[in-house]
PDB file of C-alpha atoms in Angstrom:
ATOM      1  CA  MET A   1      56.100 140.945 130.080  1.00  0.00           C
ATOM      2  CA  LYS A   2      57.191 140.630 126.248  1.00  0.00           C
ATOM      3  CA  MET A   3      55.259 137.546 124.411  1.00  0.00           C
ATOM      4  CA  LEU A   4      57.884 134.820 125.312  1.00  0.00           C
ATOM      5  CA  LYS A   5      59.365 132.597 122.368  1.00  0.00           C
ATOM      6  CA  ASP A   6      61.089 129.602 122.245  1.00  0.00           C
ATOM      7  CA  PRO A   7      64.922 130.014 122.073  1.00  0.00           C
ATOM      8  CA  GLU A   8      66.096 129.645 118.635  1.00  0.00           C
ATOM      9  CA  HIS A   9      70.177 128.041 119.745  1.00  0.00           C
ATOM     10  CA  GLN A  10      69.253 124.972 121.975  1.00  0.00           C
ATOM     11  CA  VAL A  11      71.046 122.367 121.675  1.00  0.00           C
ATOM     12  CA  ALA A  12      70.889 119.967 123.914  1.00  0.00           C
ATOM     13  CA  GLY A  13      67.552 119.308 126.391  1.00  0.00           C
ATOM     14  CA  HIS A  14      64.047 119.150 126.898  1.00  0.00           C
ATOM     15  CA  MET A  15      62.922 121.860 123.687  1.00  0.00           C
ATOM     16  CA  ALA A  16      59.793 123.765 123.260  1.00  0.00           C
ATOM     17  CA  LYS A  17      58.444 122.214 120.523  1.00  0.00           C
ATOM     18  CA  ASP A  18      55.437 120.187 118.412  1.00  0.00           C
ATOM     19  CA  GLY A  19      52.945 120.581 121.890  1.00  0.00           C
ATOM     20  CA  ARG A  20      56.552 120.166 124.363  1.00  0.00           C
ATOM     21  CA  LEU A  21      56.967 121.955 127.482  1.00  0.00           C
ATOM     22  CA  GLY A  22      60.711 123.748 127.198  1.00  0.00           C
ATOM     23  CA  PRO A  23      62.234 126.848 127.846  1.00  0.00           C
ATOM     24  CA  LEU A  24      61.660 129.866 126.181  1.00  0.00           C
ATOM     25  CA  VAL A  25      63.170 133.272 126.475  1.00  0.00           C
ATOM     26  CA  ASP A  26      61.854 136.824 125.811  1.00  0.00           C
ATOM     27  CA  GLY A  27      64.384 138.091 123.222  1.00  0.00           C
ATOM     28  CA  GLU A  28      65.526 140.550 125.672  1.00  0.00           C
ATOM     29  CA  GLY A  29      68.697 138.413 127.764  1.00  0.00           C
ATOM     30  CA  ARG A  30      66.187 135.894 129.865  1.00  0.00           C
ATOM     31  CA  PHE A  31      66.005 132.613 129.976  1.00  0.00           C
ATOM     32  CA  PHE A  32      62.786 130.700 131.528  1.00  0.00           C
ATOM     33  CA  LYS A  33      63.090 127.307 132.481  1.00  0.00           C
ATOM     34  CA  PRO A  34      59.827 125.273 133.362  1.00  0.00           C
ATOM     35  CA  PHE A  35      60.462 123.067 136.531  1.00  0.00           C
ATOM     36  CA  GLN A  36      60.749 120.268 135.560  1.00  0.00           C
ATOM     37  CA  SER A  37      58.847 117.016 137.792  1.00  0.00           C
ATOM     38  CA  ASN A  38      59.155 114.529 140.686  1.00  0.00           C
ATOM     39  CA  GLY A  39      60.798 117.908 142.061  1.00  0.00           C
ATOM     40  CA  ARG A  40      63.537 117.809 140.019  1.00  0.00           C
ATOM     41  CA  GLY A  41      62.550 121.753 138.825  1.00  0.00           C
ATOM     42  CA  GLU A  42      62.850 122.633 142.688  1.00  0.00           C
ATOM     43  CA  ASN A  43      66.009 120.918 143.467  1.00  0.00           C
ATOM     44  CA  GLU A  44      67.431 123.240 140.553  1.00  0.00           C
ATOM     45  CA  ALA A  45      65.640 125.969 141.829  1.00  0.00           C
ATOM     46  CA  LYS A  46      67.029 125.430 144.859  1.00  0.00           C
ATOM     47  CA  PHE A  47      70.421 124.916 143.897  1.00  0.00           C
ATOM     48  CA  TYR A  48      70.624 128.593 142.240  1.00  0.00           C
ATOM     49  CA  GLU A  49      69.973 130.380 145.915  1.00  0.00           C
ATOM     50  CA  SER A  50      71.940 128.153 147.486  1.00  0.00           C
ATOM     51  CA  PHE A  51      75.193 129.003 144.940  1.00  0.00           C
ATOM     52  CA  SER A  52      73.792 132.649 144.482  1.00  0.00           C
ATOM     53  CA  SER A  53      74.161 133.961 148.440  1.00  0.00           C
ATOM     54  CA  ASN A  54      76.802 131.136 149.267  1.00  0.00           C
ATOM     55  CA  LYS A  55      80.571 132.917 150.131  1.00  0.00           C
ATOM     56  CA  ASN A  56      82.698 130.467 149.436  1.00  0.00           C
ATOM     57  CA  VAL A  57      82.135 130.736 146.073  1.00  0.00           C
ATOM     58  CA  PRO A  58      85.415 132.373 144.437  1.00  0.00           C
ATOM     59  CA  ASP A  59      83.923 135.204 141.609  1.00  0.00           C
ATOM     60  CA  HIS A  60      85.419 134.006 138.736  1.00  0.00           C
ATOM     61  CA  ILE A  61      83.584 130.682 139.055  1.00  0.00           C
ATOM     62  CA  ARG A  62      80.292 132.446 139.145  1.00  0.00           C
ATOM     63  CA  GLY A  63      81.042 133.789 135.914  1.00  0.00           C
ATOM     64  CA  TYR A  64      80.234 130.050 134.423  1.00  0.00           C
ATOM     65  CA  PHE A  65      77.596 129.250 135.729  1.00  0.00           C
ATOM     66  CA  PRO A  66      74.157 132.028 134.318  1.00  0.00           C
ATOM     67  CA  VAL A  67      73.054 134.709 135.767  1.00  0.00           C
ATOM     68  CA  TYR A  68      69.885 133.546 138.724  1.00  0.00           C
ATOM     69  CA  HIS A  69      66.926 136.196 138.833  1.00  0.00           C
ATOM     70  CA  GLY A  70      64.468 133.643 140.709  1.00  0.00           C
ATOM     71  CA  THR A  71      61.706 131.911 139.679  1.00  0.00           C
ATOM     72  CA  GLN A  72      58.740 132.982 137.948  1.00  0.00           C
ATOM     73  CA  VAL A  73      54.791 131.366 136.865  1.00  0.00           C
ATOM     74  CA  VAL A  74      54.346 132.597 133.029  1.00  0.00           C
ATOM     75  CA  GLU A  75      52.160 130.811 130.960  1.00  0.00           C
ATOM     76  CA  ALA A  76      53.937 127.388 129.449  1.00  0.00           C
ATOM     77  CA  SER A  77      54.894 126.358 126.221  1.00  0.00           C
ATOM     78  CA  ASN A  78      52.716 123.913 125.621  1.00  0.00           C
ATOM     79  CA  GLY A  79      49.526 125.333 125.953  1.00  0.00           C
ATOM     80  CA  SER A  80      48.757 123.735 129.760  1.00  0.00           C
ATOM     81  CA  GLY A  81      48.431 127.207 131.730  1.00  0.00           C
ATOM     82  CA  LYS A  82      50.488 129.276 134.263  1.00  0.00           C
ATOM     83  CA  LEU A  83      53.518 126.892 135.375  1.00  0.00           C
ATOM     84  CA  PRO A  84      57.275 128.075 138.122  1.00  0.00           C
ATOM     85  CA  HIS A  85      59.292 128.599 135.302  1.00  0.00           C
ATOM     86  CA  ILE A  86      63.909 129.585 136.913  1.00  0.00           C
ATOM     87  CA  VAL A  87      64.520 132.807 135.546  1.00  0.00           C
ATOM     88  CA  LEU A  88      68.138 132.926 133.959  1.00  0.00           C
ATOM     89  CA  ASP A  89      70.603 135.197 131.689  1.00  0.00           C
ATOM     90  CA  ASP A  90      70.175 134.049 127.966  1.00  0.00           C
ATOM     91  CA  VAL A  91      73.378 132.917 127.935  1.00  0.00           C
ATOM     92  CA  VAL A  92      73.188 133.350 123.940  1.00  0.00           C
ATOM     93  CA  TYR A  93      71.637 136.579 123.483  1.00  0.00           C
ATOM     94  CA  GLY A  94      72.790 138.888 121.418  1.00  0.00           C
ATOM     95  CA  TYR A  95      74.983 135.952 119.771  1.00  0.00           C
ATOM     96  CA  SER A  96      73.844 135.975 115.721  1.00  0.00           C
ATOM     97  CA  ASN A  97      74.879 132.804 114.811  1.00  0.00           C
ATOM     98  CA  PRO A  98      76.070 130.860 117.324  1.00  0.00           C
ATOM     99  CA  SER A  99      77.982 127.278 117.185  1.00  0.00           C
ATOM    100  CA  GLY A 100      76.987 125.694 120.986  1.00  0.00           C
ATOM    101  CA  MET A 101      77.689 121.638 122.137  1.00  0.00           C
ATOM    102  CA  ASP A 102      76.100 120.666 125.000  1.00  0.00           C
ATOM    103  CA  VAL A 103      78.432 117.901 126.682  1.00  0.00           C
ATOM    104  CA  LYS A 104      77.442 116.366 130.053  1.00  0.00           C
ATOM    105  CA  ILE A 105      79.942 115.188 132.342  1.00  0.00           C
ATOM    106  CA  GLY A 106      80.783 111.299 134.785  1.00  0.00           C
ATOM    107  CA  SER A 107      80.615 108.671 133.542  1.00  0.00           C
ATOM    108  CA  ARG A 108      78.132 108.162 135.886  1.00  0.00           C
ATOM    109  CA  THR A 109      75.431 110.482 136.039  1.00  0.00           C
ATOM    110  CA  TRP A 110      73.099 108.472 139.171  1.00  0.00           C
ATOM    111  CA  TYR A 111      73.933 108.892 142.602  1.00  0.00           C
ATOM    112  CA  PRO A 112      73.235 107.687 145.900  1.00  0.00           C
ATOM    113  CA  GLY A 113      69.317 107.587 146.988  1.00  0.00           C
ATOM    114  CA  VAL A 114      67.535 107.388 144.120  1.00  0.00           C
ATOM    115  CA  SER A 115      64.492 105.078 142.774  1.00  0.00           C
ATOM    116  CA  GLU A 116      65.456 101.446 141.099  1.00  0.00           C
ATOM    117  CA  LEU A 117      63.759 102.511 138.148  1.00  0.00           C
ATOM    118  CA  TYR A 118      66.178 106.142 137.554  1.00  0.00           C
ATOM    119  CA  PHE A 119      69.026 103.604 139.054  1.00  0.00           C
ATOM    120  CA  ASN A 120      68.379 101.332 135.650  1.00  0.00           C
ATOM    121  CA  GLN A 121      67.672 104.271 133.667  1.00  0.00           C
ATOM    122  CA  CYS A 122      70.998 106.050 133.981  1.00  0.00           C
ATOM    123  CA  LEU A 123      73.347 103.120 134.187  1.00  0.00           C
ATOM    124  CA  LYS A 124      71.417 101.760 130.077  1.00  0.00           C
ATOM    125  CA  ASN A 125      72.494 105.220 128.469  1.00  0.00           C
ATOM    126  CA  ASP A 126      75.677 105.502 130.819  1.00  0.00           C
ATOM    127  CA  ARG A 127      77.137 102.227 129.206  1.00  0.00           C
ATOM    128  CA  GLU A 128      75.598 102.422 126.006  1.00  0.00           C
ATOM    129  CA  THR A 129      77.150 106.082 125.450  1.00  0.00           C
ATOM    130  CA  THR A 130      80.436 107.767 125.743  1.00  0.00           C
ATOM    131  CA  SER A 131      79.785 108.028 129.631  1.00  0.00           C
ATOM    132  CA  VAL A 132      80.895 105.448 130.846  1.00  0.00           C
ATOM    133  CA  SER A 133      84.455 105.038 128.561  1.00  0.00           C
ATOM    134  CA  LEU A 134      85.630 108.798 128.967  1.00  0.00           C
ATOM    135  CA  GLY A 135      83.831 110.217 131.663  1.00  0.00           C
ATOM    136  CA  PHE A 136      81.910 113.096 129.091  1.00  0.00           C
ATOM    137  CA  ARG A 137      79.449 111.859 126.431  1.00  0.00           C
ATOM    138  CA  HIS A 138      77.877 114.582 123.542  1.00  0.00           C
ATOM    139  CA  ALA A 139      73.500 115.621 124.767  1.00  0.00           C
ATOM    140  CA  GLY A 140      73.173 117.258 121.312  1.00  0.00           C
ATOM    141  CA  PHE A 141      75.415 120.473 119.535  1.00  0.00           C
ATOM    142  CA  LYS A 142      74.248 122.637 116.802  1.00  0.00           C
ATOM    143  CA  ILE A 143      77.462 123.900 114.446  1.00  0.00           C
ATOM    144  CA  PHE A 144      76.719 126.842 111.974  1.00  0.00           C
ATOM    145  CA  ASP A 145      78.480 125.899 108.315  1.00  0.00           C
ATOM    146  CA  HIS A 146      79.914 129.156 106.514  1.00  0.00           C
ATOM    147  CA  GLN A 147      79.770 127.116 103.615  1.00  0.00           C
ATOM    148  CA  GLU A 148      76.507 126.185 103.337  1.00  0.00           C
ATOM    149  CA  SER A 149      75.101 129.080 105.475  1.00  0.00           C
ATOM    150  CA  ARG A 150      73.054 126.890 108.001  1.00  0.00           C
ATOM    151  CA  PHE A 151      73.335 124.644 111.146  1.00  0.00           C
ATOM    152  CA  TRP A 152      74.723 121.054 110.977  1.00  0.00           C
ATOM    153  CA  ILE A 153      72.744 119.555 113.810  1.00  0.00           C
ATOM    154  CA  VAL A 154      72.150 116.254 114.704  1.00  0.00           C
ATOM    155  CA  GLU A 155      69.023 114.035 115.652  1.00  0.00           C
ATOM    156  CA  TYR A 156      69.365 113.295 119.434  1.00  0.00           C
ATOM    157  CA  LYS A 157      69.275 109.554 118.280  1.00  0.00           C
ATOM    158  CA  VAL A 158      72.391 109.278 115.916  1.00  0.00           C
ATOM    159  CA  VAL A 159      74.479 111.568 119.203  1.00  0.00           C
ATOM    160  CA  HIS A 160      73.215 109.123 121.795  1.00  0.00           C
ATOM    161  CA  GLY A 161      75.055 106.405 119.460  1.00  0.00           C
ATOM    162  CA  TYR A 162      78.324 108.420 119.321  1.00  0.00           C
ATOM    163  CA  LYS A 163      82.383 106.289 119.923  1.00  0.00           C
ATOM    164  CA  VAL A 164      84.758 107.525 120.723  1.00  0.00           C
ATOM    165  CA  ASP A 165      85.808 108.230 117.238  1.00  0.00           C
ATOM    166  CA  ASP A 166      82.521 110.085 117.209  1.00  0.00           C
ATOM    167  CA  ALA A 167      83.481 111.923 119.878  1.00  0.00           C
ATOM    168  CA  ARG A 168      86.754 113.054 118.726  1.00  0.00           C
ATOM    169  CA  LEU A 169      86.070 113.842 115.666  1.00  0.00           C
ATOM    170  CA  VAL A 170      82.266 116.018 116.393  1.00  0.00           C
ATOM    171  CA  LEU A 171      85.014 117.903 118.729  1.00  0.00           C
ATOM    172  CA  ARG A 172      86.777 118.586 115.506  1.00  0.00           C
ATOM    173  CA  LYS A 173      84.026 120.021 113.562  1.00  0.00           C
ATOM    174  CA  PHE A 174      82.905 121.958 115.837  1.00  0.00           C
ATOM    175  CA  VAL A 175      86.048 124.274 115.689  1.00  0.00           C
ATOM    176  CA  SER A 176      85.576 123.633 111.175  1.00  0.00           C
ATOM    177  CA  SER A 177      85.013 126.335 108.705  1.00  0.00           C
ATOM    178  CA  ASN A 178      84.767 123.908 105.694  1.00  0.00           C
ATOM    179  CA  SER A 179      80.762 121.823 104.879  1.00  0.00           C
ATOM    180  CA  LEU A 180      80.973 120.096 107.342  1.00  0.00           C
ATOM    181  CA  ALA A 181      79.113 117.092 105.022  1.00  0.00           C
ATOM    182  CA  ASP A 182      82.863 117.159 104.341  1.00  0.00           C
ATOM    183  CA  SER A 183      84.759 113.840 105.323  1.00  0.00           C
ATOM    184  CA  ILE A 184      87.739 115.683 107.101  1.00  0.00           C
ATOM    185  CA  PRO A 185      87.290 118.539 109.471  1.00  0.00           C
ATOM    186  CA  ASP A 186      89.632 121.318 108.893  1.00  0.00           C
ATOM    187  CA  CYS A 187      90.364 122.563 112.446  1.00  0.00           C
ATOM    188  CA  ALA A 188      90.490 125.967 110.919  1.00  0.00           C
ATOM    189  CA  PHE A 189      89.197 127.561 114.439  1.00  0.00           C
ATOM    190  CA  ALA A 190      90.290 125.408 116.885  1.00  0.00           C
ATOM    191  CA  SER A 191      93.357 127.575 118.007  1.00  0.00           C
ATOM    192  CA  GLU A 192      90.722 130.450 118.121  1.00  0.00           C
ATOM    193  CA  VAL A 193      88.119 128.579 120.101  1.00  0.00           C
ATOM    194  CA  TYR A 194      89.704 126.386 122.211  1.00  0.00           C
ATOM    195  CA  GLY A 195      93.189 128.077 122.536  1.00  0.00           C
ATOM    196  CA  GLY A 196      94.067 130.818 123.703  1.00  0.00           C
ATOM    197  CA  SER A 197      94.236 133.178 126.968  1.00  0.00           C
ATOM    198  CA  ASN A 198      90.498 133.843 127.109  1.00  0.00           C
ATOM    199  CA  GLY A 199      89.764 130.029 124.772  1.00  0.00           C
ATOM    200  CA  ILE A 200      87.787 127.284 125.926  1.00  0.00           C
ATOM    201  CA  LEU A 201      90.393 125.300 127.013  1.00  0.00           C
ATOM    202  CA  ALA A 202      91.142 128.203 129.333  1.00  0.00           C
ATOM    203  CA  GLN A 203      88.539 128.210 131.264  1.00  0.00           C
ATOM    204  CA  LEU A 204      87.675 124.186 131.612  1.00  0.00           C
ATOM    205  CA  LEU A 205      91.163 124.460 133.421  1.00  0.00           C
ATOM    206  CA  GLU A 206      89.938 127.408 135.710  1.00  0.00           C
ATOM    207  CA  LEU A 207      87.075 125.454 136.854  1.00  0.00           C
ATOM    208  CA  LYS A 208      89.087 122.226 137.164  1.00  0.00           C
ATOM    209  CA  ALA A 209      91.564 123.860 139.250  1.00  0.00           C
ATOM    210  CA  TRP A 210      88.585 124.479 141.062  1.00  0.00           C
ATOM    211  CA  PHE A 211      86.688 120.863 141.270  1.00  0.00           C
ATOM    212  CA  GLU A 212      90.193 119.443 142.527  1.00  0.00           C
ATOM    213  CA  THR A 213      89.157 121.589 146.068  1.00  0.00           C
ATOM    214  CA  GLN A 214      85.591 122.460 145.773  1.00  0.00           C
ATOM    215  CA  THR A 215      83.544 119.694 148.407  1.00  0.00           C
ATOM    216  CA  LEU A 216      80.286 122.214 148.244  1.00  0.00           C
ATOM    217  CA  TYR A 217      78.412 120.395 145.578  1.00  0.00           C
ATOM    218  CA  HIS A 218      78.570 117.427 143.509  1.00  0.00           C
ATOM    219  CA  PHE A 219      77.522 117.780 140.868  1.00  0.00           C
ATOM    220  CA  SER A 220      75.212 115.005 138.865  1.00  0.00           C
ATOM    221  CA  SER A 221      73.861 114.638 135.045  1.00  0.00           C
ATOM    222  CA  CYS A 222      75.053 118.468 134.762  1.00  0.00           C
ATOM    223  CA  SER A 223      75.788 119.955 131.645  1.00  0.00           C
ATOM    224  CA  VAL A 224      79.102 121.856 130.145  1.00  0.00           C
ATOM    225  CA  TYR A 225      77.503 123.895 127.507  1.00  0.00           C
ATOM    226  CA  MET A 226      80.693 126.089 125.489  1.00  0.00           C
ATOM    227  CA  PHE A 227      79.523 127.910 122.381  1.00  0.00           C
ATOM    228  CA  TYR A 228      81.032 131.037 120.130  1.00  0.00           C
ATOM    229  CA  GLU A 229      80.240 133.475 117.132  1.00  0.00           C
ATOM    230  CA  ASN A 230      81.917 131.541 114.403  1.00  0.00           C
ATOM    231  CA  GLU A 231      81.006 134.750 111.825  1.00  0.00           C
ATOM    232  CA  SER A 232      83.012 137.135 114.099  1.00  0.00           C
ATOM    233  CA  ILE A 233      86.310 135.006 113.158  1.00  0.00           C
ATOM    234  CA  LEU A 234      85.613 135.823 109.516  1.00  0.00           C
ATOM    235  CA  MET A 235      84.439 138.809 109.654  1.00  0.00           C
ATOM    236  CA  LYS A 236      87.372 141.635 109.938  1.00  0.00           C
ATOM    237  CA  GLY A 237      87.404 142.849 113.256  1.00  0.00           C
ATOM    238  CA  GLY A 238      84.539 141.272 114.292  1.00  0.00           C
ATOM    239  CA  GLY A 239      85.550 140.884 118.091  1.00  0.00           C
ATOM    240  CA  GLY A 240      86.669 137.565 117.897  1.00  0.00           C
ATOM    241  CA  ALA A 241      85.287 133.876 118.774  1.00  0.00           C
ATOM    242  CA  ARG A 242      84.001 134.990 121.687  1.00  0.00           C
ATOM    243  CA  ALA A 243      84.066 131.249 123.251  1.00  0.00           C
ATOM    244  CA  GLN A 244      82.260 130.973 126.497  1.00  0.00           C
ATOM    245  CA  VAL A 245      81.611 128.098 129.083  1.00  0.00           C
ATOM    246  CA  LYS A 246      78.723 127.552 131.259  1.00  0.00           C
ATOM    247  CA  LEU A 247      77.760 124.841 132.909  1.00  0.00           C
ATOM    248  CA  VAL A 248      73.981 123.861 132.852  1.00  0.00           C
ATOM    249  CA  ASP A 249      71.534 121.446 134.438  1.00  0.00           C
ATOM    250  CA  PHE A 250      71.284 121.523 138.337  1.00  0.00           C
ATOM    251  CA  THR A 251      68.516 119.465 139.023  1.00  0.00           C
ATOM    252  CA  HIS A 252      70.508 116.706 140.535  1.00  0.00           C
ATOM    253  CA  VAL A 253      72.869 118.729 142.472  1.00  0.00           C
ATOM    254  CA  LEU A 254      74.322 117.216 146.344  1.00  0.00           C
ATOM    255  CA  ASP A 255      75.185 118.436 148.958  1.00  0.00           C
ATOM    256  CA  GLY A 256      78.830 118.115 148.284  1.00  0.00           C
ATOM    257  CA  ASN A 257      79.139 117.517 152.050  1.00  0.00           C
ATOM    258  CA  GLY A 258      83.228 118.437 152.547  1.00  0.00           C
ATOM    259  CA  VAL A 259      84.523 115.522 149.822  1.00  0.00           C
ATOM    260  CA  VAL A 260      85.822 116.337 146.484  1.00  0.00           C
ATOM    261  CA  ASP A 261      83.503 115.800 143.525  1.00  0.00           C
ATOM    262  CA  HIS A 262      85.546 113.140 142.248  1.00  0.00           C
ATOM    263  CA  ASN A 263      82.977 111.949 139.269  1.00  0.00           C
ATOM    264  CA  PHE A 264      82.574 115.460 137.426  1.00  0.00           C
ATOM    265  CA  LEU A 265      86.049 116.415 138.180  1.00  0.00           C
ATOM    266  CA  GLY A 266      86.973 113.218 136.521  1.00  0.00           C
ATOM    267  CA  GLY A 267      84.932 112.937 132.897  1.00  0.00           C
ATOM    268  CA  LEU A 268      86.166 117.197 132.929  1.00  0.00           C
ATOM    269  CA  SER A 269      89.777 116.196 133.236  1.00  0.00           C
ATOM    270  CA  SER A 270      88.965 113.603 130.052  1.00  0.00           C
ATOM    271  CA  PHE A 271      86.678 116.138 128.540  1.00  0.00           C
ATOM    272  CA  ILE A 272      89.868 118.721 128.692  1.00  0.00           C
ATOM    273  CA  LYS A 273      92.106 115.570 127.364  1.00  0.00           C
ATOM    274  CA  PHE A 274      90.513 115.951 124.335  1.00  0.00           C
ATOM    275  CA  ILE A 275      90.381 119.738 123.514  1.00  0.00           C
ATOM    276  CA  GLN A 276      94.013 119.366 124.297  1.00  0.00           C
ATOM    277  CA  ASP A 277      94.718 116.965 121.525  1.00  0.00           C
ATOM    278  CA  ILE A 278      92.665 118.894 119.199  1.00  0.00           C
ATOM    279  CA  LEU A 279      94.749 121.626 119.594  1.00  0.00           C
ATOM    280  CA  GLU A 280      98.356 120.168 119.549  1.00  0.00           C
ATOM    281  CA  SER A 281      97.579 118.301 116.495  1.00  0.00           C
TER     282      SER A 281
END
């Protein structure tokens, strides 16, 4: 097996740097996510097992989830020895400078039956961010700045403090070609990335149609991860934006028990409205 290394294009979540436990990639298209503590890793692996064998999930919906390759014990990123990892497709494998954004969906990230400590922590985060007001919040992003030829990244603490106007602005910056330090984003890539029959909006609407009827799972504290290749838009014959949407982070998925996941559906609908507004303006 090849040497595992830190993912270059991770935008949110636990990162494998400064001796911390985080995911790894093998450079050949596989992503290794360490089991999270307190049974969350086992929960996520259980979800992937269930989802990948569930005959009631339509094929076109499967494409919005990373492909699952089981679990494997590998050397942890923090040097603590061998630990179990969930093995998935590395969704940005083959992209050179992808702009990526992680958006946590739902107005509440807690669910019935959690400990009081976890409930209070989630409630505080949901109220301090745009989760309660918008039904979603930004968890992190990396946007490739063409003029500077480098990534624009904002510290988690700053992103955590985003209000409604900030959420709207960063979704505009995500599809802009002018230097990201500039105050007015040009949204030059909006129609190519958000619009079109294969764009992010079309993908989100396809997901929404499924969430309007699916009662298999309830996705608590789960994210929409969207990404595209900026440079291929600028290059003639570069193959287009290759914009993609994936759902990620399934440590808190519950059985749907025949009930629509209104928390996720409401947040997703709100997020879609923001993307539509950018395309219309």
